[in-house]
Coordinates of C-alpha atoms in Angstrom, one line a residue:
X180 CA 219.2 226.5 -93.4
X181 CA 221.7 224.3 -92.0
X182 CA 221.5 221.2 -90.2
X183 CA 223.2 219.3 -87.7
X184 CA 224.6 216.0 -88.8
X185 CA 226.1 213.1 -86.9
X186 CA 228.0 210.3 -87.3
X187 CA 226.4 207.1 -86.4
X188 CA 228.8 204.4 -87.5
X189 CA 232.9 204.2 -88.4
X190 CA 235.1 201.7 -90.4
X191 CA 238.4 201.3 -91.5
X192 CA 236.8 199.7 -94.5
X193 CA 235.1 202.3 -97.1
X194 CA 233.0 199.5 -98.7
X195 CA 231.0 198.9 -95.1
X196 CA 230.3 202.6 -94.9
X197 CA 229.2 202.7 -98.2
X198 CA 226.8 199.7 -97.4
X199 CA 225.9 201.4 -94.6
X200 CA 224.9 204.2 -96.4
X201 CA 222.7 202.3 -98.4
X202 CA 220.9 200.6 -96.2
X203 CA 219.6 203.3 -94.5
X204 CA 218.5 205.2 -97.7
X205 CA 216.2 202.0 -98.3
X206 CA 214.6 203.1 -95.4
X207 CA 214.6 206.9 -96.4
X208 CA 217.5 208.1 -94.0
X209 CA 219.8 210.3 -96.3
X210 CA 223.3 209.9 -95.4
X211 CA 226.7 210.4 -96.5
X212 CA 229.6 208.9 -96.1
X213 CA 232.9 210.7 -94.8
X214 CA 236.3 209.1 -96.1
X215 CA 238.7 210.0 -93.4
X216 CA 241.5 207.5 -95.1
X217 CA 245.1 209.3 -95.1
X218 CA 246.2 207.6 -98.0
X219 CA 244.8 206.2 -101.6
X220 CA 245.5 203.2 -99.9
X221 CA 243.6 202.4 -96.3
X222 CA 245.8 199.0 -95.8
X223 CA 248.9 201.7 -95.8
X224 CA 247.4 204.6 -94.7
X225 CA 245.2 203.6 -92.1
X226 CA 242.6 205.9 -91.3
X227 CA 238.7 205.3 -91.6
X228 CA 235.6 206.1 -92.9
X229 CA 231.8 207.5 -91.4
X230 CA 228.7 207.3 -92.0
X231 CA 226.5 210.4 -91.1
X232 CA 223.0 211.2 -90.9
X233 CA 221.0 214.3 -89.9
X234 CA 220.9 214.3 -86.2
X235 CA 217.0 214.0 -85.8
X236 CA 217.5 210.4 -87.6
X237 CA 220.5 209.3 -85.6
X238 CA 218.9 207.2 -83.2
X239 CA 216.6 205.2 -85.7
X240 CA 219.7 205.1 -87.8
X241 CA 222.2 203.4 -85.4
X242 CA 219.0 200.6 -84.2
X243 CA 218.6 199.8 -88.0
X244 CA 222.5 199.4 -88.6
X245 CA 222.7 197.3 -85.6
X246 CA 219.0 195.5 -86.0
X247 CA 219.9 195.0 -89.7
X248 CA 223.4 194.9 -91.0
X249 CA 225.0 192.4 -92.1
X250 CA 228.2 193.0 -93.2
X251 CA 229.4 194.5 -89.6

């Protein structure tokens, strides 16, 4: 079975998606964490990382990053 997932927040900075990522598994939303950089180097390369979740927890997902985050 496959599902549908979204992405729910972008960064240029990998470490906020990563923290992203965890904050939402604390509150059981599994989500991973797509590194869209163009080089081993995002300050060169630009480019950006995303944080996805299973479309049927989008919406909780994005009010917890925004209710909860920190590091936005």
């Amino acid at each position: 079975m496959t599902e549908n997932w979204e992405s729910i927040y972008t960064t240029p900075l990998p470490h906020r998606a990563e923290l992203a990522k965890a904050l939402l598994s604390e509150h059981d939303i599994p989500a991973v964490v797509v590194n869209k950089q163009s080089s081993s180097y995002p300050s060169i390369g630009g480019g950006k990382s995303e944080v996805h979740v299973l479309a049927k927890d989008a919406v909780l997902a994005k009010v917890i990053l925004e209710n909860e985050a920190t590091f936005s």
